Short mmCIF file of C-alpha atoms and ligand atoms in Angstrom, two decimals:
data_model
loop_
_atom_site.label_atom_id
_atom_site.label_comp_id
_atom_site.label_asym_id
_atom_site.label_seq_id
_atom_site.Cartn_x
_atom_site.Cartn_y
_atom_site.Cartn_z
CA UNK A 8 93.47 44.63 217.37
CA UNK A 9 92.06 47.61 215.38
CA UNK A 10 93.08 51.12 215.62
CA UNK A 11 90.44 52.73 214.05
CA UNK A 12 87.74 55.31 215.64
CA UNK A 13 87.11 53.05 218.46
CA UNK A 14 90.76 51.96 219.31
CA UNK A 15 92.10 55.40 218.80
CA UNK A 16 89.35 56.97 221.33
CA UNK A 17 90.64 53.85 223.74
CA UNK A 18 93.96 55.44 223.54
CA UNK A 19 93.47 58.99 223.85
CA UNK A 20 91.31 58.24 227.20
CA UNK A 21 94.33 56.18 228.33
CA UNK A 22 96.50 58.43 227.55
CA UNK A 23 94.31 61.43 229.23
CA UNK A 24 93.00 59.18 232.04
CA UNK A 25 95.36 56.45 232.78
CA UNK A 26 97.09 57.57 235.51
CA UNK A 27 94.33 58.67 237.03
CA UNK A 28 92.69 55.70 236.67
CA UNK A 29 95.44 53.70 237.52
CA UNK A 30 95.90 55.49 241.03
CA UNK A 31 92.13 54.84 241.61
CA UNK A 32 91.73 51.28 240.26
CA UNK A 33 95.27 50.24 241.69
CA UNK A 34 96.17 48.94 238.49
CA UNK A 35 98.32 50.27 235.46
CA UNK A 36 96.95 49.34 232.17
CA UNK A 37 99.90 48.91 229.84
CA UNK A 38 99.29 48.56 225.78
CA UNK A 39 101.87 46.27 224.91
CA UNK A 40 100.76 46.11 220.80
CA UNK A 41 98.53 47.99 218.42
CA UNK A 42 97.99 45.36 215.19
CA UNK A 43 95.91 47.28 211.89
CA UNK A 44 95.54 45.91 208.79
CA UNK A 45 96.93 48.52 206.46
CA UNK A 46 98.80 50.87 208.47
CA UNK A 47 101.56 48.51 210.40
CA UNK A 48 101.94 46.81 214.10
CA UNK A 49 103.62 47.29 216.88
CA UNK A 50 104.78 45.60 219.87
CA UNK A 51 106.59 46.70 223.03
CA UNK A 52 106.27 44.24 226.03
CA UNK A 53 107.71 47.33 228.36
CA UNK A 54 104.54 49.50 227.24
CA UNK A 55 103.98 51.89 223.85
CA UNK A 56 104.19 55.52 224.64
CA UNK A 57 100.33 56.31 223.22
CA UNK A 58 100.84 60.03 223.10
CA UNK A 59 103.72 58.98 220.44
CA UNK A 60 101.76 56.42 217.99
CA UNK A 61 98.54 58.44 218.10
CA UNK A 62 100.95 61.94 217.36
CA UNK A 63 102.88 59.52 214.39
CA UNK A 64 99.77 58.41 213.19
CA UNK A 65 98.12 61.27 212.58
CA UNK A 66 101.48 62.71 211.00
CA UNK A 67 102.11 59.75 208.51
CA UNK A 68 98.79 57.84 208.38
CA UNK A 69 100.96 54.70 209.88
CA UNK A 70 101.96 53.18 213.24
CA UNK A 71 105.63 54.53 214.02
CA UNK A 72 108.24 52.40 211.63
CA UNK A 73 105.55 51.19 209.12
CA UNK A 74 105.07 53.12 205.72
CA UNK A 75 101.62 54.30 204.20
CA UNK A 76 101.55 51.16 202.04
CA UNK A 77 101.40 48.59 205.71
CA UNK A 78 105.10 47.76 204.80
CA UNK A 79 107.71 48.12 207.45
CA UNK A 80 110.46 51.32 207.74
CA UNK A 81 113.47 52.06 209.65
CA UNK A 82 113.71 49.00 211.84
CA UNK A 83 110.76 47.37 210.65
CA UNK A 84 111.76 47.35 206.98
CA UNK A 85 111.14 45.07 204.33
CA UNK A 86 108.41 43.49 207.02
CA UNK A 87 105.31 42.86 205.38
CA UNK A 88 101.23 43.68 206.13
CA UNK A 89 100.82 42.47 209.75
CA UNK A 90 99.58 38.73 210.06
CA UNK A 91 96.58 39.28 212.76
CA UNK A 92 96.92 35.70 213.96
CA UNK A 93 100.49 35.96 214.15
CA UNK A 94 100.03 39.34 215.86
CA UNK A 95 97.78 37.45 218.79
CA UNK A 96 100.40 34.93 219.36
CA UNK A 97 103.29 37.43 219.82
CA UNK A 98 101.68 40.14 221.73
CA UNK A 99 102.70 39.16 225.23
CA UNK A 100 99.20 40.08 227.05
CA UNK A 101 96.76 39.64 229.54
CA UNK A 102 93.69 40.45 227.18
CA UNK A 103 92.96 41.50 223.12
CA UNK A 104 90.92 44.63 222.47
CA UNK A 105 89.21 43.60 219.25
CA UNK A 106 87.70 46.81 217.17
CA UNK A 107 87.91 45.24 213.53
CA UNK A 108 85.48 45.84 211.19
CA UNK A 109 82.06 43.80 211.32
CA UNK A 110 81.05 41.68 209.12
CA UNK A 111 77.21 41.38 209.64
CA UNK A 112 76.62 37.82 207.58
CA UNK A 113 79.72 36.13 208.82
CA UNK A 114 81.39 37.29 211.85
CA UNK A 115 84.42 37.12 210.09
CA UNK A 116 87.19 37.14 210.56
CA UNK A 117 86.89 38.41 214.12
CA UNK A 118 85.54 35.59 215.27
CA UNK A 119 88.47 33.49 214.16
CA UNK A 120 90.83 36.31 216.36
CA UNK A 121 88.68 36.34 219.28
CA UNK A 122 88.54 32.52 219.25
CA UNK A 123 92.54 32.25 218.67
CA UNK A 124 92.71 34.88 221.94
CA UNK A 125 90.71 32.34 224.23
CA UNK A 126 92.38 29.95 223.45
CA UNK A 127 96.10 31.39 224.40
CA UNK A 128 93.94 32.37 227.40
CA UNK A 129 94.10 35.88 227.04
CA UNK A 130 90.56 37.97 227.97
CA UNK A 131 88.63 39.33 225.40
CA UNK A 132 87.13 42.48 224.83
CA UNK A 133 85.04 43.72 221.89
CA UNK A 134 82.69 45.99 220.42
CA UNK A 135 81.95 44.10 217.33
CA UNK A 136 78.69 42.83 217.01
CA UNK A 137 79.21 40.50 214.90
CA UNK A 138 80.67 37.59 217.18
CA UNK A 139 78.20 37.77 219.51
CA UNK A 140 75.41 37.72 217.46
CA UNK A 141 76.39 34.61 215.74
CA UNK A 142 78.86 32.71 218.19
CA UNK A 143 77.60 33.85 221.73
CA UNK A 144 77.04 30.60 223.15
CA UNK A 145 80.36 29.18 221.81
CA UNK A 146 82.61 31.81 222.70
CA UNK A 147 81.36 32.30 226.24
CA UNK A 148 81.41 28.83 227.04
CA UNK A 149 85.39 28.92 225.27
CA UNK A 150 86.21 31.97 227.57
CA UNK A 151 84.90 30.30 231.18
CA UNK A 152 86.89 26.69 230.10
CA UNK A 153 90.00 28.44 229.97
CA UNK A 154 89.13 30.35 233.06
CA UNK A 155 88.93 34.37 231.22
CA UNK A 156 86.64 36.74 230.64
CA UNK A 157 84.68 37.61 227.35
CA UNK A 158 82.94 41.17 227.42
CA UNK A 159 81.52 43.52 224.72
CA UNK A 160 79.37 46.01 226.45
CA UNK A 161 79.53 48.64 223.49
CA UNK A 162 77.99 46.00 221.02
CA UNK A 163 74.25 47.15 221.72
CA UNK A 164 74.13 50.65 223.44
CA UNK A 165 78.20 52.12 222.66
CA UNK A 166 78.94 52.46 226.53
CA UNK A 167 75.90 52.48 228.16
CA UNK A 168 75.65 49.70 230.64
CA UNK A 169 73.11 47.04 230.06
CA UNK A 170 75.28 43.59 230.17
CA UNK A 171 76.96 45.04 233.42
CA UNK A 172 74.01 46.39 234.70
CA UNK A 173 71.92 42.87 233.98
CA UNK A 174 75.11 40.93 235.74
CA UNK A 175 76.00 43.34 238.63
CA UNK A 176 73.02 45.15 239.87
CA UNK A 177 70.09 42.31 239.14
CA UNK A 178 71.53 39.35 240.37
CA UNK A 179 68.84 36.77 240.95
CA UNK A 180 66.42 38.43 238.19
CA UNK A 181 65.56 37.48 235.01
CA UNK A 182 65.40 39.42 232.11
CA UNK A 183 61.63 38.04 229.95
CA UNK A 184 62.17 40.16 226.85
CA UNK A 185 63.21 43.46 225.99
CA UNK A 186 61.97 46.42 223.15
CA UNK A 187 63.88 49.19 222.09
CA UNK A 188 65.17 51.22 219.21
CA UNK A 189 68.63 50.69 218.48
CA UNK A 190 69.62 52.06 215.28
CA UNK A 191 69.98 55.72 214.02
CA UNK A 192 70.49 55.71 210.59
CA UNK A 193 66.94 54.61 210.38
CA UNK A 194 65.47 57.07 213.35
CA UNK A 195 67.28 60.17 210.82
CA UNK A 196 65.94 58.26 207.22
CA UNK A 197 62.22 58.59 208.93
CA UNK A 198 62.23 61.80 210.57
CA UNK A 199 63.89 62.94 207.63
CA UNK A 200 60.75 61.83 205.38
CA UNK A 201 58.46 62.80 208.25
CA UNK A 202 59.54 66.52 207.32
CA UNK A 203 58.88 65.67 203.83
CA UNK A 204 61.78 64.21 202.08
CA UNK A 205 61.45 61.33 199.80
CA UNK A 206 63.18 58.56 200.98
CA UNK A 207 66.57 58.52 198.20
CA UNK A 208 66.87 62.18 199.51
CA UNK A 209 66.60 61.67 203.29
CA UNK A 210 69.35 58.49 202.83
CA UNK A 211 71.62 60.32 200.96
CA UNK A 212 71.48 63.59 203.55
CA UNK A 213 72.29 60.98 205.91
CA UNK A 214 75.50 59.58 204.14
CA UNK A 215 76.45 63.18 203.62
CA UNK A 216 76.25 63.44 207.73
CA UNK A 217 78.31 60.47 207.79
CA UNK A 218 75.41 59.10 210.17
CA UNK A 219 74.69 56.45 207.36
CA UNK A 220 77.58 53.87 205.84
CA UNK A 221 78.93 54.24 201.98
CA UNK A 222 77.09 50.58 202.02
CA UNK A 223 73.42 51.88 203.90
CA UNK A 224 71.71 48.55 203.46
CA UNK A 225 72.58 46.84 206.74
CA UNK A 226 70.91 49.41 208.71
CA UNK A 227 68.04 49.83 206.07
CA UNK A 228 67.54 46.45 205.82
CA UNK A 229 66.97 46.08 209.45
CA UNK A 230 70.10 43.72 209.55
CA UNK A 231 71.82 45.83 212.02
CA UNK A 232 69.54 45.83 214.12
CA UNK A 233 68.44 42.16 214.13
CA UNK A 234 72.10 41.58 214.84
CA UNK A 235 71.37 43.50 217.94
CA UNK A 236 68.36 42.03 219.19
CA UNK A 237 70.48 38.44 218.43
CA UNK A 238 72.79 39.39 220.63
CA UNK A 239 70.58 40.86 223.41
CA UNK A 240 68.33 37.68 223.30
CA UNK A 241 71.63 35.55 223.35
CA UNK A 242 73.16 37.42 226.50
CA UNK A 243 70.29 37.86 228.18
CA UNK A 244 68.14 34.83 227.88
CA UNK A 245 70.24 32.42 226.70
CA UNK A 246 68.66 32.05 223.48
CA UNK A 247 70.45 30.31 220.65
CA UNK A 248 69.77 32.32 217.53
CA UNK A 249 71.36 34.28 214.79
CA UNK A 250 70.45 37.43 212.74
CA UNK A 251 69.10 35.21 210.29
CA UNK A 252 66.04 33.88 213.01
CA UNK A 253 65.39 37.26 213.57
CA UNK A 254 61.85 37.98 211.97
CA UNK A 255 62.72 41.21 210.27
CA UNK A 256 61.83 44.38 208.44
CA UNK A 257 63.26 47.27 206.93
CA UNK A 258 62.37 51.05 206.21
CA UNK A 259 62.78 50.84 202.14
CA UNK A 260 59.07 50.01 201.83
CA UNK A 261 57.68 53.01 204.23
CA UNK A 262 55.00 55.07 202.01
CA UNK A 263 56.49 58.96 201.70
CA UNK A 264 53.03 59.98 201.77
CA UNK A 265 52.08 57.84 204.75
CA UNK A 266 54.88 59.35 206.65
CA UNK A 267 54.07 62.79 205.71
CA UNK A 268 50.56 62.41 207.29
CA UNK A 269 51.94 61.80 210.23
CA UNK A 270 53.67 65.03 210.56
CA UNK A 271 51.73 67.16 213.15
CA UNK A 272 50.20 64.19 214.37
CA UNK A 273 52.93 63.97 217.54
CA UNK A 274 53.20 60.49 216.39
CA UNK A 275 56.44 58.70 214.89
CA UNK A 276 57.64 55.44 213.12
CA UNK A 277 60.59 53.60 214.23
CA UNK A 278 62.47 50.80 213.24
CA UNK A 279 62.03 48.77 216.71
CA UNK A 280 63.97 45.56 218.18
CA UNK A 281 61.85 43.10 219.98
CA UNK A 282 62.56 39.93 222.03
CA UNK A 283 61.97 37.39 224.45
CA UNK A 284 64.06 33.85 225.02
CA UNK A 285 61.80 32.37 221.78
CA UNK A 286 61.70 34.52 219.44
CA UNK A 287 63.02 38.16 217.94
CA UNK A 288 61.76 40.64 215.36
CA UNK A 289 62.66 43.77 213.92
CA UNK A 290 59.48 45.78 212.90
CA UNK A 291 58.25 49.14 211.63
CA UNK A 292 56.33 50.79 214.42
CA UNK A 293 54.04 53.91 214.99
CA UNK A 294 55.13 55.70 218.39
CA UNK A 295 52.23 57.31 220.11
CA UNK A 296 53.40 61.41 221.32
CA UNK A 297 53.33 60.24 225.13
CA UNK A 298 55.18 57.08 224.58
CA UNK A 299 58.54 56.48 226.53
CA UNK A 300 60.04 55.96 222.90
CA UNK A 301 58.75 59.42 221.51
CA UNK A 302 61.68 61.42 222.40
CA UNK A 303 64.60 58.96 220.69
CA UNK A 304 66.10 60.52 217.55
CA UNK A 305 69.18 60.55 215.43
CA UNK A 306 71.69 58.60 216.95
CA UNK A 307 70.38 58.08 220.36
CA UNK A 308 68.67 55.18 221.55
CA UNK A 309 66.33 53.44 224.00
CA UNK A 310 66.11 49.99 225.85
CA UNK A 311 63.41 48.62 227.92
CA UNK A 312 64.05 45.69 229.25
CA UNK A 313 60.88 43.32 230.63
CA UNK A 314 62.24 41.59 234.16
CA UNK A 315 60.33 39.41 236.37
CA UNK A 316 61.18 40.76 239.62
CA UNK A 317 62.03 44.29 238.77
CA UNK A 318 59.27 44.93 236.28
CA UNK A 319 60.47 47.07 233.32
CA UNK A 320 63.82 49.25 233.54
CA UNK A 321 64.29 51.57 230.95
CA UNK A 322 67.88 52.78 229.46
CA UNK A 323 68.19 55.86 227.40
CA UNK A 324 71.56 56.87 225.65
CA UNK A 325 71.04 60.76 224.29
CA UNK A 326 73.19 61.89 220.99
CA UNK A 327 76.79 59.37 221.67
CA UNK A 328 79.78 59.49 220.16
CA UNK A 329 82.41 57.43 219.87
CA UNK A 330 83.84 58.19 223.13
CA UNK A 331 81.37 56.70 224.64
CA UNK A 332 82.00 53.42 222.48
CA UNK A 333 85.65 53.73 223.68
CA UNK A 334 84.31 53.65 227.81
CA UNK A 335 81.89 50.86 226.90
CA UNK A 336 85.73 49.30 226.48
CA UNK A 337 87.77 50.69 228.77
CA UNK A 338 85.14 49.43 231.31
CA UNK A 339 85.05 46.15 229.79
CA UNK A 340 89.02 46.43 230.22
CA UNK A 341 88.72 47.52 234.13
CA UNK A 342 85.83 44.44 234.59
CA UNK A 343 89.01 41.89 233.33
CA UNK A 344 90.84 43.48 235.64
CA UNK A 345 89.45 43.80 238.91
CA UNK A 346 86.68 41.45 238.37
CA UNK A 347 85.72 37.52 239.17
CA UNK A 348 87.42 35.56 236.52
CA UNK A 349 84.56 34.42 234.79
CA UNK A 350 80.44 34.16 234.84
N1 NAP B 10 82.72 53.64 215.89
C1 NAP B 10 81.75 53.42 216.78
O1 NAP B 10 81.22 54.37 217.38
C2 NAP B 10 81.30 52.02 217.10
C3 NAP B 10 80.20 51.85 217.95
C4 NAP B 10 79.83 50.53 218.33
C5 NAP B 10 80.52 49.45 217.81
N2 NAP B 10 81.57 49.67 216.93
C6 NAP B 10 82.29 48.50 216.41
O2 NAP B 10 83.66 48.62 216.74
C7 NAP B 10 84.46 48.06 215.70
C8 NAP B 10 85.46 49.10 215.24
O3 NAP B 10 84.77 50.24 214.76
P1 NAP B 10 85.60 51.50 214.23
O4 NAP B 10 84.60 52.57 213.96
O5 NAP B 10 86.76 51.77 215.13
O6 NAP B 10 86.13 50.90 212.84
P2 NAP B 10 87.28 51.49 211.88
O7 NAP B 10 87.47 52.94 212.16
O8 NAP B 10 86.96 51.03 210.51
O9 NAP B 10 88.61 50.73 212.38
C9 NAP B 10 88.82 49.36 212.18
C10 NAP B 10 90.26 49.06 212.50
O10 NAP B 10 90.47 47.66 212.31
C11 NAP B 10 91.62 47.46 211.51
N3 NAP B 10 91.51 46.17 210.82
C12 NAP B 10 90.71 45.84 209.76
N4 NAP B 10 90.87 44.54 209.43
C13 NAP B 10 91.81 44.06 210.29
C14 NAP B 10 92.44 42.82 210.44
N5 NAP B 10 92.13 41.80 209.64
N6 NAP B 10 93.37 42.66 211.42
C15 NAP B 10 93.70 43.69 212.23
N7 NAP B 10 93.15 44.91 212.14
C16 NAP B 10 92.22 45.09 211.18
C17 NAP B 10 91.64 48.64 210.59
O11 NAP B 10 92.94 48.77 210.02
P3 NAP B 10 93.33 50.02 209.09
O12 NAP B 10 93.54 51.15 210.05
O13 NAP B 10 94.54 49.59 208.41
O14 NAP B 10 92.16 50.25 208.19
C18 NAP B 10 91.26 49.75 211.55
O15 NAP B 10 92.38 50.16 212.30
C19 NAP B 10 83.51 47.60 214.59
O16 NAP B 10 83.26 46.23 214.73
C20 NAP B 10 82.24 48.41 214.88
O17 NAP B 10 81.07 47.75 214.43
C21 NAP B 10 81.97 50.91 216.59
#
């Protein structure tokens, strides 16, 4: 569900990878329907030849047999914009790959999919944020009645293991809180001023990098990354709040000349997610030189994570792209298949 940047990575790995994974894993991973919402869907139980939609998409903009306007062609004509829901029902499939767009205040309407895929008992993998941040609790606890897996490792980090890592590799730990800095639109907008830019300038050098959105006041705003620490704080301690219980603050109020000051200094502010299984904020911070943190810029990111056996474990994710979004899945995929059937 979603063929965007993330689902079209997916399928270019598959398509590069797959039998190679396949002879590895012991498995064969078979897309069996691609559902958009402008440009067509398709369904072939047997298997869709990848190489051929991702070649047809990029040559008419549409899924093979579906026009530029999401109305069918050819064999598919007359058929109108794909019905998502419908699309779940007819796909016959162990699991839904769910890259729609997120909707920060309402989780919608992937929520609604992901919750119409559980309950068909098909797995569910995403890298929307959105769903977990608001409906953790309700989806997981969906997913292990009806005996499948739910798994979005690229919400947080893109690929970079931390919900794997927390479930596979510290069994019998507990994570006690977690800092980190999760959000690069704001690590450019500051380092941007840092040099000396105001702050209009620096945010609209970043939405000529494409680093920030047309729409730059989630990650501004510090909504993005509340949405983050909601979901880290839901995962990992079983805490039961939103993005709206997220004490937060954004980066439209830091003073240019403030920032400035800071420039030879060695020193840094960043945007940084906090949390234990009480309570989560979002908050401006100063980063000494020496500080584990100094060294994350642009679009990487850091996560410490606070654990009472294993003290505090540190993950660092330098400059991704969206390939490493589209592992974060394909692992996620490989988990549903070769893994327990549910935690
Ligand atoms: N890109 C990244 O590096 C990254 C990193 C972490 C997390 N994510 C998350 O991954 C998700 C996908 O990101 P993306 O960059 O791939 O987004 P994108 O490029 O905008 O692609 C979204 C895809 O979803 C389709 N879509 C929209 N509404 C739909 C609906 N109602 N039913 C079915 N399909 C629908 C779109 O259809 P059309 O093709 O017709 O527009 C498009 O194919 C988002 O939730 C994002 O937050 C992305």
């Amino acid at each position: 569900m979603g063929f965007g940047n993330a689902g079209r990575e997916l399928a270019r790995i598959l398509v590069d990878r797959g039998q190679d994974l396949g002879d590895r894993m012991g498995f064969r991973l078979l897309v069996t329907g691609i559902c958009t919402r402008t440009r067509g869907a398709v369904i072939d139980p047997s298997g869709l030849d990848m190489r051929r939609i991702l070649a047809g998409l990029q040559e008419t903009g549409a899924l093979p047999g579906w026009g530029s306007t999401g109305r069918g062609e050819g064999s598919n004509a007359g058929a109108a914009e794909p019905d998502t829901y419908d699309f779940i029902r007819e796909c016959p499939s162990d699991a839904i790959v769910e890259t729609t767009p997120l909707n920060i205040m309402t989780a919608q309407p992937a929520t609604s999919y992901i919750e119409t895929a559980l309950r068909l008992g098909k797995h569910v993998v995403t890298a929307n944020k959105g769903p977990v941040a608001w409906h953790y609790r309700r989806l997981a606890t969906l997913a292990r009645d009806m005996g499948v897996r739910f798994l979005f490792e690229s919400t947080v980090m893109d690929g970079t293991p931390i919900f794997n890592m927390v479930s596979h590799c510290l069994a019998g730990c507990s994570v006690i809180g977690f800092s980190g800095i999760l959000n690069s639109t704001t690590n450019f907008i500051l380092d941007e001023m840092k040099e000396g830019a105001s702050f209009d300038a620096a945010l609209e050098k970043a939405q000529r990098m494409g680093i920030a959105e047309a729409d730059p006041s989630l990650d501004i705003d510090g909504w993005d990354s509340a949405a983050k620490t909601a979901v880290l704080m839901n995962v990992l301690m079983d805490a039961r709040v939103t993005p709206v219980d997220i004490d937060r603050e954004g980066i439209a109020t830091v003073d240019d000349a403030y920032l400035r000051n800071l420039g030879s200094s060695g020193r840094s502010l960043r945007l940084v997610c906090e949390g234990t299984r009480s309570a989560g904020r979002v908050r401006i911070a100063e980063i000494e030189a020496g500080h584990s943190f100094a060294g994350i810029a642009g679009t990487s990111s850091i996560l410490s994570l606070q654990t009472d056996l294993m003290g505090e474990i540190t993950l660092i994710e330098s400059h991704p792209t969206v390939t490493q979004t589209a592992y974060g899945l394909l692992n996620d995929i490989i988990e549903v298949a070769t893994g327990s059937p549910s935690h």
